[in-house]
Short mmCIF file of C-alpha atoms in Angstrom, two decimals:
data_model
loop_
_atom_site.label_atom_id
_atom_site.label_comp_id
_atom_site.label_asym_id
_atom_site.label_seq_id
_atom_site.Cartn_x
_atom_site.Cartn_y
_atom_site.Cartn_z
CA UNK Q 796 19.33 64.44 25.95
CA UNK Q 797 19.94 61.16 24.24
CA UNK Q 798 21.38 61.21 20.70
CA UNK Q 799 18.97 60.43 17.85
CA UNK Q 800 18.74 56.80 16.85
CA UNK Q 801 19.40 56.08 13.19
CA UNK Q 802 16.59 54.22 11.42
CA UNK Q 803 17.37 50.54 11.08
CA UNK Q 804 17.69 49.05 7.64
CA UNK Q 805 15.01 46.41 7.04
CA UNK Q 806 16.50 43.01 7.72
CA UNK Q 807 16.61 40.41 4.99
CA UNK Q 808 17.81 37.40 6.98
CA UNK Q 809 17.89 34.83 4.21
CA UNK Q 810 17.93 34.55 0.46
CA UNK Q 811 18.30 30.81 0.05
CA UNK Q 812 19.43 28.70 -2.86
CA UNK Q 813 20.75 31.28 -5.27
CA UNK Q 814 17.97 33.84 -4.89
CA UNK Q 815 19.10 37.44 -5.14
CA UNK Q 816 17.88 40.31 -3.03
CA UNK Q 817 17.65 43.97 -3.94
CA UNK Q 818 17.85 44.95 -0.29
CA UNK Q 819 20.96 42.83 0.06
CA UNK Q 820 22.71 44.66 -2.76
CA UNK Q 821 21.70 47.99 -1.29
CA UNK Q 822 23.04 46.94 2.08
CA UNK Q 823 26.39 46.01 0.63
CA UNK Q 824 26.67 49.36 -1.13
CA UNK Q 825 25.75 51.29 1.97
CA UNK Q 826 28.24 49.50 4.19
CA UNK Q 827 31.28 49.22 1.97
CA UNK Q 828 33.42 51.14 4.44
CA UNK Q 829 32.53 48.79 7.30
CA UNK Q 830 32.82 45.58 5.28
CA UNK Q 831 30.12 43.24 4.05
CA UNK Q 832 27.29 42.44 6.40
CA UNK Q 833 26.06 39.49 4.38
CA UNK Q 834 27.79 36.37 3.13
CA UNK Q 835 26.89 33.57 0.77
CA UNK Q 836 27.79 30.19 2.14
CA UNK Q 837 27.31 26.62 0.98
CA UNK Q 838 26.86 23.74 3.34
CA UNK Q 839 25.55 20.21 3.12
CA UNK Q 840 22.47 19.67 5.26
CA UNK Q 841 21.11 16.16 5.62
CA UNK Q 842 22.96 15.11 2.47
CA UNK Q 843 21.71 18.01 0.36
CA UNK Q 844 23.95 20.89 -0.68
CA UNK Q 845 22.37 24.22 0.23
CA UNK Q 846 23.60 27.66 -0.77
CA UNK Q 847 22.27 30.64 1.15
CA UNK Q 848 22.92 34.35 1.35
CA UNK Q 849 22.56 35.44 4.95
CA UNK Q 850 23.13 38.15 7.49
CA UNK Q 851 26.50 37.49 9.17
CA UNK Q 852 24.78 37.61 12.58
CA UNK Q 853 22.56 34.62 11.78
CA UNK Q 854 23.03 31.63 14.04
CA UNK Q 855 23.17 28.13 12.64
CA UNK Q 856 19.95 27.39 14.52
CA UNK Q 857 18.07 30.25 12.89
CA UNK Q 858 19.42 29.32 9.49
CA UNK Q 859 18.15 25.76 9.91
CA UNK Q 860 14.75 26.70 11.29
CA UNK Q 861 13.95 29.98 9.57
CA UNK Q 862 16.07 29.81 6.44
CA UNK Q 863 15.90 26.14 5.49
CA UNK Q 864 12.57 25.39 7.23
CA UNK Q 865 14.01 22.42 9.13
CA UNK Q 866 11.99 23.00 12.28
CA UNK Q 867 12.79 19.64 13.87
CA UNK Q 868 15.69 21.29 15.66
CA UNK Q 869 14.19 23.27 18.54
CA UNK Q 870 14.98 26.65 20.03
CA UNK Q 871 14.86 26.48 23.81
CA UNK Q 872 16.99 28.76 25.93
CA UNK Q 873 18.94 30.29 23.01
CA UNK Q 874 21.95 30.44 25.37
CA UNK Q 875 23.47 26.96 24.93
CA UNK Q 876 22.16 25.77 28.27
CA UNK Q 877 19.27 23.41 27.43
CA UNK Q 878 20.59 21.39 24.47
CA UNK Q 879 17.31 21.49 22.53
CA UNK Q 880 19.15 22.90 19.50
CA UNK Q 881 21.79 20.14 19.34
CA UNK Q 882 22.76 19.09 15.82
CA UNK Q 883 25.72 17.29 14.32
CA UNK Q 884 28.34 19.29 12.41
CA UNK Q 885 31.01 17.25 10.66
CA UNK Q 886 30.16 14.36 12.98
CA UNK Q 887 30.38 16.32 16.23
CA UNK Q 888 27.45 17.57 18.27
CA UNK Q 889 27.12 21.32 18.74
CA UNK Q 890 24.65 23.75 20.23
CA UNK Q 891 23.49 25.39 17.04
CA UNK Q 892 22.20 28.46 18.89
CA UNK Q 893 25.79 29.36 19.79
CA UNK Q 894 27.23 29.02 16.28
CA UNK Q 895 27.21 31.68 13.62
CA UNK Q 896 26.16 30.08 10.36
CA UNK Q 897 28.99 31.78 8.44
CA UNK Q 898 31.43 29.74 10.51
CA UNK Q 899 30.16 26.59 8.83
CA UNK Q 900 30.70 27.35 5.17
CA UNK Q 901 31.54 24.02 3.56
CA UNK Q 902 30.54 21.96 6.60
CA UNK Q 903 28.23 18.96 6.79
CA UNK Q 904 25.24 19.36 9.09
CA UNK Q 905 22.82 16.67 10.21
CA UNK Q 906 19.53 17.54 11.89
CA UNK Q 907 16.83 15.26 13.24
CA UNK Q 908 15.25 15.24 9.77
CA UNK Q 909 18.40 13.59 8.42
CA UNK Q 910 18.64 10.94 11.16
CA UNK Q 911 15.54 8.97 10.27
CA UNK Q 912 11.99 9.11 9.02
CA UNK Q 913 8.72 7.76 10.44
CA UNK Q 914 8.96 4.88 7.99
CA UNK Q 915 12.63 4.26 8.59
CA UNK Q 916 13.64 5.10 12.12
CA UNK Q 917 17.20 5.32 13.33
CA UNK Q 918 17.84 2.75 16.11
CA UNK Q 919 18.09 5.57 18.64
CA UNK Q 920 14.72 6.96 17.58
CA UNK Q 921 13.21 3.47 17.82
CA UNK Q 922 14.68 3.04 21.30
CA UNK Q 923 13.23 6.37 22.45
CA UNK Q 924 9.82 5.21 21.23
CA UNK Q 925 10.15 1.76 22.81
CA UNK Q 926 11.09 3.22 26.20
CA UNK Q 927 8.67 6.17 26.08
CA UNK Q 928 11.68 8.41 26.58
CA UNK Q 929 9.76 11.66 26.13
CA UNK Q 930 6.64 13.39 27.28
CA UNK Q 931 6.08 16.71 25.51
CA UNK Q 932 8.82 15.75 23.03
CA UNK Q 933 10.19 19.27 22.61
CA UNK Q 934 13.70 18.34 23.72
CA UNK Q 935 13.67 14.96 21.96
CA UNK Q 936 15.43 15.95 18.69
CA UNK Q 937 18.34 17.41 20.65
CA UNK Q 938 18.37 14.45 23.03
CA UNK Q 939 18.57 11.99 20.13
CA UNK Q 940 21.30 13.98 18.37
CA UNK Q 941 23.33 14.04 21.58
CA UNK Q 942 22.65 10.40 22.42
CA UNK Q 943 23.96 9.22 19.07
CA UNK Q 944 27.06 11.37 19.55
CA UNK Q 945 27.61 9.99 23.06
CA UNK Q 946 27.93 6.46 21.72
CA UNK Q 947 30.41 7.59 19.09
CA UNK Q 948 32.43 9.59 21.62
CA UNK Q 949 32.78 6.56 23.90
CA UNK Q 950 33.64 4.36 20.96
CA UNK Q 951 36.36 6.85 19.99
CA UNK Q 952 37.79 6.74 23.52
CA UNK Q 953 37.02 10.35 24.38
CA UNK Q 954 36.91 10.65 28.20
CA UNK Q 955 34.39 12.59 30.26
CA UNK Q 956 34.58 14.10 33.74
CA UNK Q 957 33.50 10.78 35.30
CA UNK Q 958 35.96 8.57 33.43
CA UNK Q 959 38.18 7.05 36.12
CA UNK Q 960 40.92 5.41 34.06
CA UNK Q 961 42.06 7.45 31.06
CA UNK Q 962 44.26 4.59 29.83
CA UNK Q 963 41.56 1.91 29.77
CA UNK Q 964 38.75 1.28 27.32
CA UNK Q 965 35.80 3.44 28.33
CA UNK Q 966 32.66 1.55 29.29
CA UNK Q 967 29.31 3.12 28.52
CA UNK Q 968 28.04 3.06 32.09
CA UNK Q 969 24.99 4.85 33.44
CA UNK Q 970 27.31 7.44 34.99
CA UNK Q 971 29.02 8.06 31.64
CA UNK Q 972 25.68 8.48 29.87
CA UNK Q 973 24.32 10.82 32.54
CA UNK Q 974 27.44 12.97 32.49
CA UNK Q 975 27.65 13.16 28.71
CA UNK Q 976 23.93 13.93 28.39
CA UNK Q 977 23.97 16.55 31.15
CA UNK Q 978 23.86 19.37 28.60
CA UNK Q 979 20.44 18.26 27.40
CA UNK Q 980 17.63 19.29 29.71
CA UNK Q 981 14.25 17.50 29.81
CA UNK Q 982 11.83 19.63 31.78
CA UNK Q 983 9.28 16.79 31.79
CA UNK Q 984 11.76 14.66 33.73
CA UNK Q 985 11.94 11.60 31.45
CA UNK Q 986 15.58 11.05 32.32
CA UNK Q 987 15.27 7.43 33.47
CA UNK Q 988 13.56 6.43 30.23
CA UNK Q 989 16.10 8.36 28.17
CA UNK Q 990 18.88 6.48 29.96
CA UNK Q 991 17.19 3.16 29.20
CA UNK Q 992 16.75 4.09 25.55
CA UNK Q 993 20.38 5.10 25.10
CA UNK Q 994 21.59 1.96 26.84
CA UNK Q 995 19.49 -0.24 24.57
CA UNK Q 996 20.60 1.57 21.41
CA UNK Q 997 24.24 1.30 22.50
CA UNK Q 998 23.88 -2.43 23.11
CA UNK Q 999 22.29 -2.88 19.69
CA UNK Q 1000 25.10 -0.89 18.07
CA UNK Q 1001 27.70 -3.05 19.84
CA UNK Q 1002 25.97 -6.24 18.72
CA UNK Q 1003 25.81 -4.98 15.15
CA UNK Q 1004 29.49 -4.03 15.19
CA UNK Q 1005 30.44 -7.46 16.53
CA UNK Q 1006 28.36 -9.24 13.90
CA UNK Q 1007 29.94 -7.13 11.16
CA UNK Q 1008 33.42 -7.92 12.45
CA UNK Q 1009 32.68 -11.63 12.52
CA UNK Q 1010 31.30 -11.53 8.99
CA UNK Q 1011 34.42 -9.73 7.83
CA UNK Q 1012 36.66 -12.46 9.27
CA UNK Q 1013 34.83 -15.22 7.36
#
């Protein structure tokens, strides 16, 4: 005969922005021997400091979508395989479904809502629109977050598996883009348009950087 299953305490996933929770306090009292099961963290999301009290098991993805109501970041496979949940943490792209939110106390997070707005698009967003680099659009926020990071990674000289010469300046070739974007799946199959959009945005970024450098020299 199977042992009886203890009744589960009602979950209180989030108590954002300083709100207190009676259930939270009760939970802490009940589980003193096993350690706290909730933690208050503060992180900066899209330039805004947010303080939340959360269950230690909460992923960064669920905190963003369910706790902070930033639903631009999508939940796809929930196993780090599709890239739909990609966001930037301290300037580096991560699969937010694989990160516990408590790991990011004090960190800076950027989601698609912080990249641009309909009235003021980021160049990568504009390039995706210009090249029709999406169909259903579900993967697009993660694709754009990754694409922007790809350009920065190449600019920083970080090699990939297809980089031939580790001592030379890395060129943002089609092969480099495909390899670096391989963690972002588009089930509609808009890969060729995504490649074109990233290439255009990278060229624009290079032109802007060159113009800035020339202005600085004057």
